[in-house]
Structure formats: C-alpha cells, structure tokens
Tab-separated table of C-alpha atoms in Angstrom:
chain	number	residue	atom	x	y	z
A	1	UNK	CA	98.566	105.622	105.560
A	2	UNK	CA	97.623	107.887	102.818
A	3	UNK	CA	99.467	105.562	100.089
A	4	UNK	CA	97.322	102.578	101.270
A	5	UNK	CA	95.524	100.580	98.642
A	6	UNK	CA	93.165	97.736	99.082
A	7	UNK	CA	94.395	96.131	95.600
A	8	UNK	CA	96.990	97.139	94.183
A	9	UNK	CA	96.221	96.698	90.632
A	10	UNK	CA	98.964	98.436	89.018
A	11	UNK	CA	102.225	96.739	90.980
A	12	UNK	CA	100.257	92.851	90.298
A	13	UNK	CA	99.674	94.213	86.035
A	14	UNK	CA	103.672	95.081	85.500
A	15	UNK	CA	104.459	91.822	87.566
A	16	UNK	CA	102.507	89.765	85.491
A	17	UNK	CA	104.110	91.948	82.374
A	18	UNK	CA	107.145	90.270	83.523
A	19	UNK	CA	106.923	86.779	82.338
A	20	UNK	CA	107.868	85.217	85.639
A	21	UNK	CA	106.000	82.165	86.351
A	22	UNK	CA	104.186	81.685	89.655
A	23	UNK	CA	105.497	78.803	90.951
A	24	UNK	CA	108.819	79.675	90.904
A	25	UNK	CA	109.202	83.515	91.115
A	26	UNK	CA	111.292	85.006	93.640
A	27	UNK	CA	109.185	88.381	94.333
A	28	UNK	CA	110.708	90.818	97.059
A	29	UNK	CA	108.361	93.552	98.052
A	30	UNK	CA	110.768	96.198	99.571
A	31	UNK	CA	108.954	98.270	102.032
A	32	UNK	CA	106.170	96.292	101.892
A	33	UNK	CA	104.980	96.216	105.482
A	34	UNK	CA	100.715	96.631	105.834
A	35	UNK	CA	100.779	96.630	102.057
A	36	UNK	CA	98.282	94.318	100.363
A	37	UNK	CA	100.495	93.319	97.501
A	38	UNK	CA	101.634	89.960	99.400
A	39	UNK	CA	97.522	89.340	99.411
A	40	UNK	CA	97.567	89.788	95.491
A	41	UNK	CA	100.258	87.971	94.960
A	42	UNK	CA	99.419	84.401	97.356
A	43	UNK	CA	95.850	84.822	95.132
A	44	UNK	CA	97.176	85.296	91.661
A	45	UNK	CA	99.517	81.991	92.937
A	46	UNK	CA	102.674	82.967	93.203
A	47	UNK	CA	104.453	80.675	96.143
A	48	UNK	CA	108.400	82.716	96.500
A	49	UNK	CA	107.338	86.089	98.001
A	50	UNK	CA	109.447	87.947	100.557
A	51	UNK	CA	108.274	91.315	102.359
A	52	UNK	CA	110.889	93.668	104.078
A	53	UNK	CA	110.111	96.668	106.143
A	54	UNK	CA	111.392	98.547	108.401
A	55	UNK	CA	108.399	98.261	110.800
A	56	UNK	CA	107.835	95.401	112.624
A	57	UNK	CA	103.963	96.663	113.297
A	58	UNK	CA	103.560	96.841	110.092
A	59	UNK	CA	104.593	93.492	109.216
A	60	UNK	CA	102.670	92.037	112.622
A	61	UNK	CA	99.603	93.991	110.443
A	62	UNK	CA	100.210	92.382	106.833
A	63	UNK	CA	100.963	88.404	108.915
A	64	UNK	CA	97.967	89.264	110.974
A	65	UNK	CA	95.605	89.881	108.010
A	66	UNK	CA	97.033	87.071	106.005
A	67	UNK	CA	96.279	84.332	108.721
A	68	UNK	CA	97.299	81.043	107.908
A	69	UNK	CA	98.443	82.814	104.140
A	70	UNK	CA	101.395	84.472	106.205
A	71	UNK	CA	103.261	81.549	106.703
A	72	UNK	CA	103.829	81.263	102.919
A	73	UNK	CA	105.645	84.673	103.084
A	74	UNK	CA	109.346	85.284	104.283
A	75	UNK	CA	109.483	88.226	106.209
A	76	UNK	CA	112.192	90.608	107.138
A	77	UNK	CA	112.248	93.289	109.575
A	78	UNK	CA	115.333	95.482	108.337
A	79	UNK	CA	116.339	98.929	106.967
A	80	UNK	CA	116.307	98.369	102.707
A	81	UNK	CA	119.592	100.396	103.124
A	82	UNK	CA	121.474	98.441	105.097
A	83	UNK	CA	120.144	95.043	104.841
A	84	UNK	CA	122.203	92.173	103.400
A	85	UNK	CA	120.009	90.079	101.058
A	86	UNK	CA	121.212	86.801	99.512
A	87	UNK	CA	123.098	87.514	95.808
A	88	UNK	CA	120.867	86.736	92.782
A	89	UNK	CA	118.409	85.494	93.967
A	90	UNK	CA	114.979	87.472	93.267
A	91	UNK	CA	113.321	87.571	89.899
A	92	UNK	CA	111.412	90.590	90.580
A	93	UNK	CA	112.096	93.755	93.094
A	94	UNK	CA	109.350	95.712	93.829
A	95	UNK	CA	108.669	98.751	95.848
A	96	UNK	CA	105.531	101.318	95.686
A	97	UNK	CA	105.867	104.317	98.248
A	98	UNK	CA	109.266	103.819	100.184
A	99	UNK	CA	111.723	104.650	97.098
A	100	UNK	CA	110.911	108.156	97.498
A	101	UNK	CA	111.944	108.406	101.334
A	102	UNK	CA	115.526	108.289	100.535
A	103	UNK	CA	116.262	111.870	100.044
A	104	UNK	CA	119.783	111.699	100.795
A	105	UNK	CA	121.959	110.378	97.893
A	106	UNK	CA	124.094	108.082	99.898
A	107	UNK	CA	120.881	106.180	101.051
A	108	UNK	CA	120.152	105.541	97.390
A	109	UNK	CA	123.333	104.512	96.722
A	110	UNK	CA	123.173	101.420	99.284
A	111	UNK	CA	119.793	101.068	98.020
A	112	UNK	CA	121.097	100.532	94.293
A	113	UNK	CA	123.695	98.487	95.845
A	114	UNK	CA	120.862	95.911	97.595
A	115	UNK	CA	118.587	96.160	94.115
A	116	UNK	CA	122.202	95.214	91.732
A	117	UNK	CA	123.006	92.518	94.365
A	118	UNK	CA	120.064	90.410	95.165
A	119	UNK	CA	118.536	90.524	91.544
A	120	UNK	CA	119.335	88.083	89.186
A	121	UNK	CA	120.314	88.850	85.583
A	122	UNK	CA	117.047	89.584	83.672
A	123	UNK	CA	115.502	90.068	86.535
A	124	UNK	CA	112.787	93.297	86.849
A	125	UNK	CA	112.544	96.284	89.559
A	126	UNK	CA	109.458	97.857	89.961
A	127	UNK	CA	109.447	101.518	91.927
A	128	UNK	CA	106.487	103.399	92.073
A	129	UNK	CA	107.134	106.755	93.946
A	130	UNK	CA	105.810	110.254	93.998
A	131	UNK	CA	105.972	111.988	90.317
A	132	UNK	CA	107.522	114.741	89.822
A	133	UNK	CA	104.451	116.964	90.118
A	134	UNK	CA	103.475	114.921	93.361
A	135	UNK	CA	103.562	115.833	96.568
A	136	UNK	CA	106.698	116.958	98.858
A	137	UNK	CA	106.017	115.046	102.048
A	138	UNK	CA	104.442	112.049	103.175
A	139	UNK	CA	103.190	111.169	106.441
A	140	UNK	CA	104.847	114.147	107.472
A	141	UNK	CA	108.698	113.375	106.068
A	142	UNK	CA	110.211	114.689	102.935
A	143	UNK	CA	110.182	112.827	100.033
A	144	UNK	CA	112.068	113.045	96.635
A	145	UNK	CA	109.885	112.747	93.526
A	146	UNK	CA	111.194	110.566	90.634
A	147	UNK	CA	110.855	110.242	86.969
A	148	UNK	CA	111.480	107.199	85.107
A	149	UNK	CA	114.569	109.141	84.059
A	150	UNK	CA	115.706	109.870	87.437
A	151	UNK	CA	115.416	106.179	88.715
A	152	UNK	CA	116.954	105.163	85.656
A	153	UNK	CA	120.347	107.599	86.438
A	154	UNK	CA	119.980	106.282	89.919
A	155	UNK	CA	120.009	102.224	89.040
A	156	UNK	CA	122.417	103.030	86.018
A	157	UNK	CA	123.113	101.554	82.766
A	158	UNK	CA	122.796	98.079	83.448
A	159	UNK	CA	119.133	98.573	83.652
A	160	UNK	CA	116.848	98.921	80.873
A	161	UNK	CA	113.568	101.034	81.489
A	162	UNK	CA	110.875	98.432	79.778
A	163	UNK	CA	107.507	100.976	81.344
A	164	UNK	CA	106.084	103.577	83.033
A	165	UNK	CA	102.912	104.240	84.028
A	166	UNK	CA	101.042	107.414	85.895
A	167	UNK	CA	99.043	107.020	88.566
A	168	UNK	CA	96.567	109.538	90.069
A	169	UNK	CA	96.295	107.732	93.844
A	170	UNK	CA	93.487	108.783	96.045
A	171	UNK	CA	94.060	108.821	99.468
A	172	UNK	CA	91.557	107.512	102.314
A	173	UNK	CA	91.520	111.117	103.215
A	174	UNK	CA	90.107	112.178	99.065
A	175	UNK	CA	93.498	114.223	98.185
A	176	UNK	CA	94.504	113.015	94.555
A	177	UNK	CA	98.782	112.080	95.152
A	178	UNK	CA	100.589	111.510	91.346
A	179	UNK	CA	102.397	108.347	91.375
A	180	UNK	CA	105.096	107.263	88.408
A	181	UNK	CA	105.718	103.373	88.621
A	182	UNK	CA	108.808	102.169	86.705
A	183	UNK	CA	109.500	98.703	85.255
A	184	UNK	CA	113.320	98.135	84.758
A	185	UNK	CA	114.821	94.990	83.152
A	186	UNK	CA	118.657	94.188	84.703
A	187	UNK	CA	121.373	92.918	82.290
C-alpha cells in the first residue's frame, strides 16, 4: 500500500480548517478502508465518522486495529460509485488516494452524483489524488491525475475551491509520489 500513511496530517489540518465541531460532525471517509484517518479522527474527538470501501479486508484491517474504537465508526462495504448514501447528511467528504481510480468519466459522474447527494449545503469535500506530475499507476491500475482545476470541472459550479495543498508522499518502498489535496465548500 504505497499511499499508506501512519498519520495523516494533511487530511486531519483541512478538516479542522473546516469549522465543523467534533461532537457533531458527520465525516465520511470515502475509500477509507486500512487508512488511519478514522484513528485521527476518534483522537482529535470527533464522534460521527463513517468509512466506505470497497474492500471488506481492508475494513476487517482498520476495525481490527481500532479495537474497542471501531465500534464508534459506521462502516460500509460498497462501491463509492454505486452506493446509495442517505441525502444531506455529511458535513465533510473526504477521500485521499481512491479519487484518482476512476479513469472512466461515467464513474466520476456517479461519483459527483454520491458527493452532491449526501453532503449537506456548506458542507466540505476533501480529495487528495495523484498531481498532475504524479505517477500513472498505482498498485498496478491506472490512475487519472487531478488538479484542483480538474476536480473543480468535475464537482461543478456549485462548489467553491476554498485550498489546495501539494504533497510530496513517500512510499514504504522510498519512491517520492506528488499528491494535490483539494478543499471544496458546497453551496
């Protein structure tokens, strides 16, 4: 899992940037499976959080290495493309590393569709994916590197782009990856 990180410092910094309060944030982390964001997030003391992924495993992994902390998470085993998600109801939609997977342009459509449906009104998105001078495959798939502009012309004109930031990610393996994380605000 090249895109691993043991804290991810970056996705908890633009949540924070948010505003949303703790104790009643509605966080989805989309993709989220082994990820360690859920970890960050219990610590920091947020109590709504939701992880989906498309790998069971994965989310076995991420309940298994929360213990007891798991059952303070929601967690859904589903494609982010086709799953139905309640309407309005998350304050903040993040995803680091599984943005960029959708490389055909009707996945990203029912993708947009999920993000404009389950977020509330000034609610935030968060994507991190592969810049556009990252690399072209991942764990041996294809990927499709964003901009801020590019994720903006994908989630459209109801969403405002509030920040970017660059990342240079090492991987456990030493490579350097470029990352681009966006922080949208829906109106």
């Amino acid at each position: 899992m090249s895109w691993y990180q043991t804290r991810p410092l970056i996705s908890l910094e633009l949540i924070r940037e948010t505003g949303v309060a703790p104790h009643t944030a509605q966080i989805i982390d989309v993709g989220g499976g082994a990820s360690s964001l859920a970890d960050g997030l219990l610590a920091d003391g947020y109590l709504h959080l939701t992880v989906l992924d498309v790998s069971r495993a994965a989310l076995d992994h991420a309940r298994e290495r929360l213990g007891a902390r798991a059952n303070a998470v929601t967690w859904i085993e589903a494609d982010m493309t086709t799953v139905t998600l309640p309407q309005e109801t998350y304050d903040v939609w993040h995803d680091r590393a599984a943005f960029h997977f959708l490389t055909e342009s009707e996945q990203r459509r029912r993708y947009v569709e999920a993000v404009r449906h389950a977020l509330r009104p000034g609610g935030h998105v968060i994507i991190a994916t592969f810049a556009l001078d990252g690399p072209t495959r991942c764990s041996g798939l294809e990927v499709m590197r964003h901009s801020s502009m590019t994720l903006g012309t994908e989630l459209g004109a109801r969403f405002e782009l509030m920040r970017t930031v660059q990342e240079l990610h090492r991987t456990p393996g030493g490579r350097e990856q470029a990352f681009q994380y966006s922080l949208f605000k829906k109106h």
